[in-house]
Amino acid sequence: AAGVIQSPRHLIKEKRETATLKCYPIPRHDTVYWYQQGPGQDPQFLISFYEKMQSDKGSIPDRFSAQQFSDYHSELNMSSLELGDSALYFCASSFGGTSTDTQYFGPGTRLTVL
Amino acid sequence: QQPVQSPQAVILREGEDAVINCSSSKALYSVHWYRQKHGEAPVFLMILLKGGEQKGHEKISASFNEKKQQSSLYLTASQLSYSGTYFCGTVLFNQAGTALIFGKGTTLSVSS
């Protein structure tokens, strides 16, 4: 079965640079979530989209922005990167846009900021 | 609002059982259980949607006590493949959004 696709899988950036992470949800899924997971920590919710509209916002820094496109893929744009942004970034997708839907996680993008 | 998981870590021999608890200070609407291996994506195990509901998959089952605002994950006759970190993700009753709030995780180590 098709899974969530994230690219790139690994990304190395310098401080103050920008980065773009991409997420391709499972076919026919209409909801995308972004989570950030630091080393040894639990996933922290950043932002979500349902049918191309922002549906929920968590602890996403103002330096970050995201959107969901007409084909339902999503991009997380990160600017003025800081050392503390180094983490695993997961995208999850679901169908239905409700809190009873199962969220399926992608393999993640490991961002390292030097 | 973050749920509290206990214990923090469990060490088992193959074939032993374990229980992982997830407690919330606020009323829960749903509880989602995931297992994550180091450096990999969280893998969905099961979702519990209403109080008292119990779900099972092979030797892994879970319960949801709405009154106690708690869910428990039961792993019986553990296998080496059960090793990993288990997270409960919660959606609060009357929560505006659908995002999951995860507990800090319980690390399970199974040895032969």
XYZ file of C-alpha atoms in Angstrom:
226
model
C 0.000 0.000 0.000
C 1.145 3.512 -0.760
C 2.536 5.459 2.156
C 3.295 9.069 2.949
C 6.317 10.339 1.023
C 8.633 12.989 2.376
C 11.532 14.671 0.673
C 14.309 15.178 1.180
C 15.047 12.489 3.748
C 18.112 14.306 5.033
C 18.975 17.988 4.881
C 21.969 19.873 6.179
C 21.805 23.650 6.389
C 23.770 26.483 7.909
C 22.370 28.894 10.467
C 20.205 31.641 8.954
C 19.600 29.639 5.780
C 16.209 28.533 4.526
C 14.818 25.047 3.975
C 11.785 23.567 2.268
C 10.392 20.196 3.274
C 7.871 18.407 1.085
C 5.153 15.934 1.942
C 3.059 13.806 -0.399
C 0.106 12.268 1.461
C -1.364 8.837 0.891
C -3.564 8.969 -2.242
C -7.069 10.275 -1.498
C -6.045 11.600 1.904
C -7.181 15.188 2.331
C -5.526 16.163 5.622
C -1.858 16.759 6.301
C -0.159 17.308 9.660
C 3.389 18.440 10.399
C 5.183 17.343 13.563
C 8.656 18.151 14.880
C 10.544 15.623 16.975
C 13.750 16.537 18.784
C 16.221 13.858 19.936
C 14.674 11.686 22.622
C 11.476 13.702 22.622
C 7.877 13.186 21.630
C 6.485 14.543 18.357
C 5.278 18.126 18.708
C 2.455 19.316 16.480
C 3.268 22.261 14.230
C 0.436 22.822 11.781
C -2.230 20.998 9.782
C -4.275 21.438 6.636
C -7.635 20.036 5.574
C -8.737 20.391 1.984
C -5.993 22.932 1.314
C -7.014 25.210 4.177
C -5.109 25.582 7.420
C -7.106 23.707 10.026
C -5.030 23.840 13.186
C -1.914 25.545 14.425
C 0.418 24.363 17.136
C 3.835 25.440 18.298
C 5.064 26.553 14.904
C 7.596 29.414 14.993
C 6.766 32.552 13.030
C 9.860 31.793 10.905
C 8.068 28.740 9.548
C 5.201 28.693 7.098
C 3.371 25.940 5.306
C 0.707 25.346 2.743
C -1.207 22.559 1.065
C -1.480 22.605 -2.688
C -4.258 21.614 -5.084
C -2.811 18.099 -5.436
C -2.861 17.841 -1.603
C 0.881 17.759 -1.195
C 2.229 20.112 1.443
C 5.398 22.099 1.919
C 6.926 23.395 5.134
C 9.103 26.448 4.593
C 11.634 27.279 7.257
C 13.619 30.514 7.259
C 16.392 31.997 9.404
C 17.263 28.530 10.596
C 18.591 28.159 14.129
C 20.600 25.368 15.734
C 17.516 24.427 17.741
C 15.599 23.661 14.563
C 17.670 20.506 14.132
C 15.155 17.696 14.451
C 13.159 15.040 12.665
C 10.207 16.532 10.843
C 7.326 14.182 10.221
C 4.392 14.641 7.956
C 1.272 12.594 8.627
C -1.834 12.254 6.505
C -5.398 11.177 7.108
C -8.751 11.125 5.371
C -11.756 12.990 6.647
C -10.377 15.898 8.653
C -11.791 14.725 11.972
C -10.161 13.804 15.256
C -11.254 10.196 14.900
C -9.219 9.654 11.744
C -6.046 7.615 11.810
C -2.933 9.628 11.081
C -0.297 7.792 9.066
C 3.226 9.094 9.428
C 5.809 9.486 6.707
C 9.467 8.450 7.139
C 10.492 11.946 8.181
C 13.066 14.504 7.097
C 16.107 14.777 9.315
C 17.182 18.421 9.381
C 20.594 19.302 10.719
C 21.456 22.966 11.203
C 25.158 23.716 11.565
C -2.501 19.179 28.499
C 0.190 16.689 27.595
C -0.838 13.177 28.656
C 1.345 11.410 31.184
C 2.697 8.002 30.255
C 3.917 5.436 32.729
C 6.228 3.743 33.166
C 8.980 5.656 31.371
C 10.799 2.441 30.498
C 10.197 -1.291 30.613
C 12.678 -4.122 30.220
C 11.253 -7.526 29.349
C 12.329 -11.004 28.362
C 10.628 -12.566 25.376
C 7.262 -13.969 26.376
C 6.659 -11.575 29.269
C 3.772 -9.130 29.481
C 3.685 -5.360 29.899
C 1.143 -2.615 30.497
C 1.672 0.990 29.452
C -0.610 3.672 30.817
C -1.607 7.043 29.410
C -3.396 9.511 31.687
C -4.853 12.924 31.009
C -5.872 15.733 33.325
C -8.617 16.677 30.881
C -11.459 14.711 29.310
C -10.365 12.691 26.316
C -12.185 12.243 23.029
C -9.870 9.715 21.495
C -6.579 7.979 22.194
C -4.177 6.893 19.441
C -1.346 4.475 20.146
C 1.878 4.397 18.113
C 5.149 2.482 18.256
C 8.336 4.121 17.064
C 11.704 2.508 16.496
C 14.802 4.650 16.699
C 15.081 7.050 13.775
C 11.933 5.739 12.120
C 8.384 6.983 11.738
C 5.759 6.311 14.395
C 3.694 3.317 13.317
C -0.011 3.321 14.066
C -1.198 0.538 16.388
C -4.782 1.371 17.258
C -7.266 4.082 18.047
C -9.833 4.130 20.833
C -12.789 6.363 20.305
C -15.107 6.052 23.234
C -15.080 5.221 26.877
C -14.772 1.603 27.789
C -13.789 0.592 24.309
C -11.225 -2.139 24.037
C -9.427 -3.011 20.875
C -6.994 -5.733 20.091
C -4.580 -6.786 17.442
C -2.910 -10.160 17.880
C -1.149 -9.890 21.221
C -1.478 -6.141 21.608
C -4.694 -4.702 22.988
C -5.828 -1.490 24.609
C -8.591 -0.096 26.761
C -10.012 3.365 27.265
C -11.525 4.381 30.590
C -13.341 7.605 29.900
C -14.154 8.315 33.547
C -10.573 7.890 34.647
C -9.377 9.801 31.556
C -6.930 7.003 30.976
C -5.954 4.463 28.379
C -3.815 1.375 28.813
C -1.894 -0.625 26.221
C -1.433 -4.325 26.933
C 1.373 -6.307 25.333
C 1.213 -10.014 25.990
C 3.817 -12.666 25.285
C 6.209 -9.991 24.066
C 8.407 -10.572 21.047
C 11.742 -9.010 20.116
C 9.930 -6.973 17.461
C 7.924 -5.210 20.160
C 10.987 -3.219 21.216
C 10.653 0.510 20.633
C 9.097 3.611 22.117
C 5.350 3.634 22.569
C 3.509 6.920 22.380
C -0.074 7.693 23.166
C -1.512 10.586 21.210
C -4.631 12.193 22.581
C -7.411 14.380 21.298
C -9.174 16.259 24.056
C -12.923 16.463 24.376
C -14.002 19.820 22.937
C -10.569 20.306 21.414
C -10.796 22.766 18.540
C -8.416 20.964 16.234
C -7.598 17.398 15.317
C -3.898 17.349 16.092
C -2.517 14.724 18.412
C -0.921 15.676 21.705
C 1.628 13.009 22.458
C 2.887 11.765 25.791
C 6.627 11.589 26.421
C 6.696 7.929 25.462
C 7.495 4.610 27.099
C 10.606 2.790 25.957
C 10.180 -0.970 25.779
C 13.188 -3.259 25.474
C 12.633 -6.942 24.842
C 15.554 -9.336 25.019
C 15.860 -13.018 24.256
